[in-house]
Amino acid sequence: MLAEVLGQVDLAERSGFSDVWITEHHFTGYNVYSDPITLAAALSQRNPSLRIGFAVNVVPLLNPVRFVTRCNLLDQLTSGKLVVGIGPGNAPDEFAGFGVDIDLRHERMAEFISVCERAWSAGPAGFAYDGPHYRGEVRGRIIPAPVQTPQPHIAFASSDPGRLEAAGRRGWSLLLGPVAPKVIAPRLADYLRGLDAAPESVRERALGDMSVLRQIYVAEEGEDWRRTIADPIDVYVRKSAVANAGEAGEGLSPSRFSDWRDRYLSGGWLVAGSAREVAERLAPLAGLGIANLLCWMNFGHMEDELIRASLGRFVERVLPLIRELEPDPELLPSLLEDAGAGDTDFARMWRGGA
């Protein structure tokens, strides 16, 4: 299975994809690896043209100084093409496996980020840190330094309004999960409010690396994709129940499984169908001004042959339909108005200031 994943990355590179994004999950069988940083190191040498991003590192489970040293090395190995995606995580089984209280994940994450930023800015004299969750003293220089200065670019995933606004103020890029545009809109609005206060050069980088995730299956014309990928859908639903909610995926009752499956199929996670149908489903994401699409084509332990065929059809038939799509400055305000949100001038924010 891991050899197939590596082969799929090779195919993506040959097909002109710009990035490879790696997730982090443990113990649940959600994916075929657990350590994204080790995998990223291998890909940095195997696929040198690709930028590497994390979606996301579950940082409450990690040591911040160790994390900085590993990210710095990866930034060197990729010649500065690393995007460090971070998030608090939400899988009970993963936190239990590492002996970390899941209820403290946001508190731990805030402290983690503080220590990382001190590590990235520290000189040869080092620094000491002493908080509720992380304590230590770096007596010297962190080796190597990153290529990007003062640190690798950060991307952030959250649904909390205050944290989204704070990420914007810091100039971090936004990672948006596979939810419907009407759900994305208020999250994007909170983020843009924070980003509006950042310098123009920071805004440009942050928006340039803003990304949205979608599971994608591009079917052949006339193919019944619901039948073709029925098994991967079922596997994914069960694995997701374990990885994201701590439920006993294999032991889900029929009614509970049906509920999870219905929410999955109606919630915007999966974009499947003919090339034109897929393009039409993706168009609103471009309309919201999101620069990058993270194509999650390997899900539910899908067969390698299906993944490669879908990827090929995406490149040949979908990309020509979506490549020239432009942001629609009226779409975000319209979605927010439907949700009863405020009247912030988001069109001005997209232009980078008044």
Short mmCIF file of C-alpha atoms in Angstrom, two decimals:
data_model
loop_
_atom_site.label_atom_id
_atom_site.label_comp_id
_atom_site.label_asym_id
_atom_site.label_seq_id
_atom_site.Cartn_x
_atom_site.Cartn_y
_atom_site.Cartn_z
CA MET A 1 0.00 0.00 0.00
CA LEU A 2 2.73 2.51 0.87
CA ALA A 3 4.53 1.67 -2.37
CA GLU A 4 1.31 2.50 -4.21
CA VAL A 5 1.09 5.86 -2.43
CA LEU A 6 4.64 6.68 -3.47
CA GLY A 7 3.81 5.69 -7.04
CA GLN A 8 0.74 7.92 -7.02
CA VAL A 9 2.88 10.88 -5.92
CA ASP A 10 5.27 10.08 -8.79
CA LEU A 11 2.31 10.14 -11.19
CA ALA A 12 1.04 13.43 -9.77
CA GLU A 13 4.47 15.00 -10.24
CA ARG A 14 4.67 13.80 -13.85
CA SER A 15 1.14 15.09 -14.45
CA GLY A 16 2.05 18.63 -13.44
CA PHE A 17 0.75 18.88 -9.88
CA SER A 18 2.61 21.49 -7.86
CA ASP A 19 2.31 20.16 -4.29
CA VAL A 20 1.91 17.05 -2.22
CA TRP A 21 0.07 17.40 1.10
CA ILE A 22 0.40 14.85 3.89
CA THR A 23 -1.89 14.21 6.82
CA GLU A 24 -1.26 12.82 10.29
CA HIS A 25 -3.29 10.03 11.84
CA HIS A 26 -2.38 7.23 14.23
CA PHE A 27 -3.71 3.82 15.31
CA THR A 28 -7.00 3.88 13.37
CA GLY A 29 -6.08 2.60 9.90
CA TYR A 30 -7.22 5.92 8.44
CA ASN A 31 -4.09 6.05 6.27
CA VAL A 32 -1.15 3.76 5.55
CA TYR A 33 1.48 5.75 7.47
CA SER A 34 1.60 7.60 10.78
CA ASP A 35 4.67 9.86 10.67
CA PRO A 36 4.16 12.55 8.00
CA ILE A 37 7.54 14.20 8.61
CA THR A 38 9.48 11.02 7.82
CA LEU A 39 7.38 10.48 4.70
CA ALA A 40 7.93 14.11 3.69
CA ALA A 41 11.69 13.65 3.95
CA ALA A 42 11.51 10.71 1.56
CA LEU A 43 9.32 12.63 -0.89
CA SER A 44 11.64 15.63 -0.79
CA GLN A 45 14.32 13.51 -2.44
CA ARG A 46 12.07 11.33 -4.58
CA ASN A 47 9.92 14.17 -5.97
CA PRO A 48 12.10 17.30 -5.78
CA SER A 49 9.87 19.51 -7.95
CA LEU A 50 6.93 19.27 -5.54
CA ARG A 51 6.26 21.59 -2.67
CA ILE A 52 5.38 19.70 0.51
CA GLY A 53 2.61 20.70 2.90
CA PHE A 54 1.07 19.18 5.99
CA ALA A 55 -2.69 18.99 6.38
CA VAL A 56 -2.14 18.89 9.24
CA ASN A 57 0.44 18.13 11.92
CA VAL A 58 -1.49 17.39 15.13
CA VAL A 59 0.76 19.56 17.25
CA PRO A 60 -0.65 18.87 20.75
CA LEU A 61 0.85 15.38 20.35
CA LEU A 62 4.34 16.70 19.52
CA ASN A 63 7.35 18.33 21.21
CA PRO A 64 7.79 21.89 19.90
CA VAL A 65 11.61 22.05 19.87
CA ARG A 66 11.86 18.67 18.17
CA PHE A 67 9.21 19.81 15.70
CA VAL A 68 11.17 22.96 14.81
CA THR A 69 14.40 21.04 14.22
CA ARG A 70 12.64 18.55 11.94
CA CYS A 71 10.78 21.26 10.01
CA ASN A 72 14.01 23.22 9.55
CA LEU A 73 15.68 20.14 8.10
CA LEU A 74 12.72 19.55 5.78
CA ASP A 75 12.85 23.17 4.67
CA GLN A 76 16.48 22.61 3.73
CA LEU A 77 15.70 19.33 1.97
CA THR A 78 12.94 20.99 -0.08
CA SER A 79 14.96 24.16 -0.79
CA GLY A 80 12.37 26.24 1.04
CA LYS A 81 9.28 24.58 -0.47
CA LEU A 82 7.69 23.55 2.85
CA VAL A 83 4.32 24.66 4.21
CA VAL A 84 3.82 23.66 7.83
CA GLY A 85 0.13 22.98 8.35
CA ILE A 86 -0.88 22.79 11.99
CA GLY A 87 -4.07 21.94 13.83
CA PRO A 88 -5.30 20.83 17.26
CA GLY A 89 -6.58 17.41 16.19
CA ASN A 90 -9.82 15.85 17.36
CA ALA A 91 -9.38 12.05 17.42
CA PRO A 92 -9.90 10.60 20.92
CA ASP A 93 -8.02 7.37 20.15
CA GLU A 94 -4.95 9.27 18.98
CA PHE A 95 -4.79 11.43 22.10
CA ALA A 96 -5.29 8.37 24.27
CA GLY A 97 -2.45 6.58 22.49
CA PHE A 98 -0.05 9.41 23.28
CA GLY A 99 -1.33 9.90 26.81
CA VAL A 100 -2.52 13.46 26.12
CA ASP A 101 -5.76 14.91 27.46
CA ILE A 102 -7.86 15.78 24.42
CA ASP A 103 -9.71 18.47 26.38
CA LEU A 104 -6.43 20.41 26.69
CA ARG A 105 -5.59 20.31 22.99
CA HIS A 106 -6.25 23.99 22.26
CA GLU A 107 -4.35 25.10 25.36
CA ARG A 108 -1.43 22.84 24.44
CA MET A 109 -1.48 24.07 20.85
CA ALA A 110 -1.27 27.74 21.86
CA GLU A 111 1.71 27.01 24.10
CA PHE A 112 3.29 24.82 21.41
CA ILE A 113 3.13 27.64 18.86
CA SER A 114 4.63 30.09 21.34
CA VAL A 115 7.62 27.81 21.95
CA CYS A 116 8.07 27.17 18.22
CA GLU A 117 8.15 30.87 17.43
CA ARG A 118 10.76 31.43 20.15
CA ALA A 119 12.82 28.56 18.75
CA TRP A 120 12.67 29.96 15.23
CA SER A 121 13.78 33.39 16.41
CA ALA A 122 16.40 32.27 18.95
CA GLY A 123 20.09 32.94 18.35
CA PRO A 124 23.16 30.91 19.33
CA ALA A 125 22.55 31.58 23.02
CA GLY A 126 19.37 29.50 22.93
CA PHE A 127 16.36 30.07 25.15
CA ALA A 128 14.42 28.61 28.03
CA TYR A 129 10.71 27.83 28.11
CA ASP A 130 8.58 26.97 31.08
CA GLY A 131 4.85 26.52 30.66
CA PRO A 132 2.14 24.22 31.93
CA HIS A 133 2.76 21.66 29.18
CA TYR A 134 6.26 22.22 27.79
CA ARG A 135 9.42 22.96 29.78
CA GLY A 136 13.07 22.96 28.76
CA GLU A 137 16.20 24.91 27.96
CA VAL A 138 17.94 25.04 24.59
CA ARG A 139 21.60 25.67 25.35
CA GLY A 140 22.88 26.51 21.93
CA ARG A 141 21.88 26.81 18.31
CA ILE A 142 19.11 24.85 16.56
CA ILE A 143 20.66 23.13 13.56
CA PRO A 144 19.98 23.58 10.72
CA ALA A 145 18.35 26.96 10.22
CA PRO A 146 15.40 26.97 7.79
CA VAL A 147 15.72 28.29 4.25
CA GLN A 148 12.61 30.45 4.70
CA THR A 149 13.10 33.32 7.11
CA PRO A 150 12.36 33.70 9.88
CA GLN A 151 10.58 30.34 9.69
CA PRO A 152 8.77 28.00 7.28
CA HIS A 153 5.39 29.29 6.20
CA ILE A 154 2.52 28.27 8.48
CA ALA A 155 -0.95 27.15 7.43
CA PHE A 156 -3.75 26.66 9.92
CA ALA A 157 -6.96 24.67 10.13
CA SER A 158 -9.77 25.59 12.53
CA SER A 159 -13.49 26.26 12.71
CA ASP A 160 -13.28 28.63 15.70
CA PRO A 161 -13.94 32.30 14.77
CA GLY A 162 -11.41 33.75 17.22
CA ARG A 163 -8.64 31.38 16.17
CA LEU A 164 -9.35 31.97 12.50
CA GLU A 165 -9.10 35.73 12.95
CA ALA A 166 -5.88 35.33 14.93
CA ALA A 167 -4.40 33.16 12.15
CA GLY A 168 -5.16 35.93 9.67
CA ARG A 169 -3.48 38.56 11.86
CA ARG A 170 -0.37 36.37 12.01
CA GLY A 171 -0.28 36.10 8.22
CA TRP A 172 -0.77 32.34 8.21
CA SER A 173 -2.50 30.66 5.30
CA LEU A 174 -5.91 29.09 5.81
CA LEU A 175 -6.61 25.40 5.30
CA LEU A 176 -10.27 24.68 4.68
CA GLY A 177 -11.69 21.22 5.11
CA PRO A 178 -14.12 19.40 2.84
CA VAL A 179 -17.28 21.26 3.82
CA ALA A 180 -19.87 23.05 1.71
CA PRO A 181 -19.32 26.65 0.50
CA LYS A 182 -22.04 27.88 2.86
CA VAL A 183 -19.96 26.49 5.76
CA ILE A 184 -16.68 27.78 4.33
CA ALA A 185 -18.02 31.33 3.94
CA PRO A 186 -18.22 32.37 7.63
CA ARG A 187 -14.85 30.75 8.36
CA LEU A 188 -13.30 32.59 5.47
CA ALA A 189 -14.88 35.83 6.63
CA ASP A 190 -13.43 35.49 10.13
CA TYR A 191 -10.01 34.76 8.65
CA LEU A 192 -10.12 37.73 6.26
CA ARG A 193 -11.01 40.10 9.09
CA GLY A 194 -7.76 39.15 10.77
CA LEU A 195 -5.73 39.16 7.57
CA ASP A 196 -6.99 42.65 6.72
CA ALA A 197 -4.72 44.04 9.47
CA ALA A 198 -1.58 42.33 8.13
CA PRO A 199 0.96 44.02 5.82
CA GLU A 200 0.27 43.74 2.10
CA SER A 201 3.26 41.45 1.43
CA VAL A 202 2.08 39.12 4.18
CA ARG A 203 -1.48 39.10 2.84
CA GLU A 204 -0.26 38.18 -0.61
CA ARG A 205 1.65 35.12 0.63
CA ALA A 206 -1.15 34.07 2.96
CA LEU A 207 -3.82 34.21 0.27
CA GLY A 208 -1.51 32.57 -2.27
CA ASP A 209 -1.23 29.47 -0.10
CA MET A 210 -4.85 29.33 1.07
CA SER A 211 -6.21 25.88 0.21
CA VAL A 212 -9.37 23.83 0.29
CA LEU A 213 -9.57 20.05 0.50
CA ARG A 214 -11.88 17.83 -1.50
CA GLN A 215 -12.08 14.10 -2.05
CA ILE A 216 -12.29 13.69 -5.81
CA TYR A 217 -13.29 10.86 -8.10
CA VAL A 218 -13.60 11.65 -11.80
CA ALA A 219 -15.71 9.01 -13.49
CA GLU A 220 -15.67 7.90 -17.09
CA GLU A 221 -18.61 9.12 -19.16
CA GLY A 222 -21.58 6.89 -18.42
CA GLU A 223 -19.92 5.27 -15.40
CA ASP A 224 -22.02 4.72 -12.29
CA TRP A 225 -19.47 6.07 -9.82
CA ARG A 226 -21.73 5.28 -6.86
CA ARG A 227 -21.32 1.61 -7.68
CA THR A 228 -17.63 1.83 -8.71
CA ILE A 229 -16.47 3.39 -5.45
CA ALA A 230 -19.17 2.07 -3.11
CA ASP A 231 -16.67 -0.02 -1.15
CA PRO A 232 -14.11 2.82 -0.69
CA ILE A 233 -16.93 5.09 0.46
CA ASP A 234 -18.04 2.55 3.06
CA VAL A 235 -14.48 1.96 4.24
CA TYR A 236 -13.83 5.68 4.51
CA VAL A 237 -17.02 6.29 6.48
CA ARG A 238 -16.10 3.59 9.00
CA LYS A 239 -12.47 4.73 9.32
CA SER A 240 -13.56 8.34 9.66
CA ALA A 241 -15.93 7.44 12.46
CA VAL A 242 -12.97 6.01 14.36
CA ALA A 243 -10.37 8.64 13.44
CA ASN A 244 -12.51 11.73 13.86
CA ALA A 245 -14.98 10.81 16.58
CA GLY A 246 -13.57 7.80 18.41
CA GLU A 247 -16.51 5.65 17.44
CA ALA A 248 -16.14 1.90 16.98
CA GLY A 249 -16.15 2.03 13.19
CA GLU A 250 -16.40 -1.72 12.61
CA GLY A 251 -19.09 -1.96 15.25
CA LEU A 252 -21.30 0.91 14.12
CA SER A 253 -24.97 -0.01 14.21
CA PRO A 254 -26.67 -0.03 10.80
CA SER A 255 -28.59 3.14 11.64
CA ARG A 256 -25.49 4.93 12.93
CA PHE A 257 -23.49 3.89 9.87
CA SER A 258 -26.28 5.07 7.60
CA ASP A 259 -26.33 8.42 9.40
CA TRP A 260 -22.55 8.86 9.01
CA ARG A 261 -22.74 7.87 5.32
CA ASP A 262 -25.62 10.22 4.55
CA ARG A 263 -23.85 13.15 6.22
CA TYR A 264 -20.66 12.33 4.34
CA LEU A 265 -22.34 12.23 0.93
CA SER A 266 -24.35 15.40 1.53
CA GLY A 267 -21.71 17.43 3.36
CA GLY A 268 -19.41 18.41 0.51
CA TRP A 269 -16.56 16.01 1.32
CA LEU A 270 -16.76 14.03 -1.92
CA VAL A 271 -16.83 15.57 -5.39
CA ALA A 272 -17.57 12.73 -7.78
CA GLY A 273 -19.06 12.37 -11.24
CA SER A 274 -18.17 13.09 -14.83
CA ALA A 275 -15.49 15.67 -15.60
CA ARG A 276 -18.10 18.37 -16.20
CA GLU A 277 -19.99 17.51 -13.02
CA VAL A 278 -16.78 17.66 -10.99
CA ALA A 279 -15.83 21.00 -12.54
CA GLU A 280 -19.25 22.45 -11.73
CA ARG A 281 -18.94 21.34 -8.10
CA LEU A 282 -15.49 22.92 -7.81
CA ALA A 283 -16.41 26.26 -9.42
CA PRO A 284 -17.84 27.88 -6.22
CA LEU A 285 -14.53 27.24 -4.43
CA ALA A 286 -12.70 29.26 -7.06
CA GLY A 287 -15.47 31.84 -6.82
CA LEU A 288 -14.66 32.27 -3.13
CA GLY A 289 -11.12 33.23 -4.09
CA ILE A 290 -9.44 30.10 -2.77
CA ALA A 291 -6.14 29.74 -4.59
CA ASN A 292 -5.37 26.05 -4.23
CA LEU A 293 -7.32 22.81 -4.44
CA LEU A 294 -5.99 19.88 -2.43
CA CYS A 295 -7.08 16.83 -4.44
CA TRP A 296 -7.66 13.91 -2.09
CA MET A 297 -7.93 11.08 -4.60
CA ASN A 298 -6.75 8.19 -2.43
CA PHE A 299 -9.44 7.59 0.17
CA GLY A 300 -11.16 4.55 1.61
CA HIS A 301 -8.24 2.31 0.58
CA MET A 302 -9.34 2.70 -3.04
CA GLU A 303 -7.62 0.45 -5.56
CA ASP A 304 -4.52 1.94 -7.15
CA GLU A 305 -5.91 1.42 -10.65
CA LEU A 306 -9.02 3.50 -9.88
CA ILE A 307 -6.96 6.29 -8.31
CA ARG A 308 -4.64 6.54 -11.28
CA ALA A 309 -7.52 6.55 -13.77
CA SER A 310 -9.36 9.25 -11.84
CA LEU A 311 -6.22 11.38 -11.57
CA GLY A 312 -5.60 11.07 -15.29
CA ARG A 313 -9.15 12.14 -16.15
CA PHE A 314 -8.86 15.04 -13.71
CA VAL A 315 -5.75 16.33 -15.47
CA GLU A 316 -7.04 15.77 -19.00
CA ARG A 317 -10.70 16.75 -18.63
CA VAL A 318 -11.33 18.73 -15.44
CA LEU A 319 -8.32 21.04 -15.31
CA PRO A 320 -9.10 22.64 -18.69
CA LEU A 321 -12.57 23.51 -17.36
CA ILE A 322 -11.44 25.05 -14.06
CA ARG A 323 -7.99 26.47 -14.82
CA GLU A 324 -9.30 29.87 -15.89
CA LEU A 325 -11.95 30.29 -13.19
CA GLU A 326 -11.78 33.67 -11.43
CA PRO A 327 -12.89 34.80 -7.96
CA ASP A 328 -16.41 36.19 -7.78
CA PRO A 329 -16.31 39.15 -5.36
CA GLU A 330 -20.06 38.88 -4.83
CA LEU A 331 -20.17 35.23 -3.84
CA LEU A 332 -18.80 35.50 -0.30
CA PRO A 333 -21.05 38.45 0.66
CA SER A 334 -24.02 36.60 -0.84
CA LEU A 335 -23.35 33.44 1.17
CA LEU A 336 -22.86 35.48 4.31
CA GLU A 337 -26.06 37.40 3.72
CA ASP A 338 -27.92 34.11 3.36
CA ALA A 339 -26.44 33.11 6.72
CA GLY A 340 -27.38 36.43 8.33
CA ALA A 341 -23.75 37.56 8.72
CA GLY A 342 -22.46 41.15 8.70
CA ASP A 343 -21.75 43.62 5.94
CA THR A 344 -17.94 43.72 5.96
CA ASP A 345 -16.40 44.91 2.68
CA PHE A 346 -14.77 41.64 1.68
CA ALA A 347 -14.25 42.79 -1.90
CA ARG A 348 -11.86 45.43 -0.54
CA MET A 349 -10.03 42.75 1.49
CA TRP A 350 -9.44 40.65 -1.63
CA ARG A 351 -7.87 43.68 -3.29
CA GLY A 352 -5.42 43.99 -0.39
CA GLY A 353 -6.55 47.05 1.52
CA ALA A 354 -8.45 50.28 1.00
#
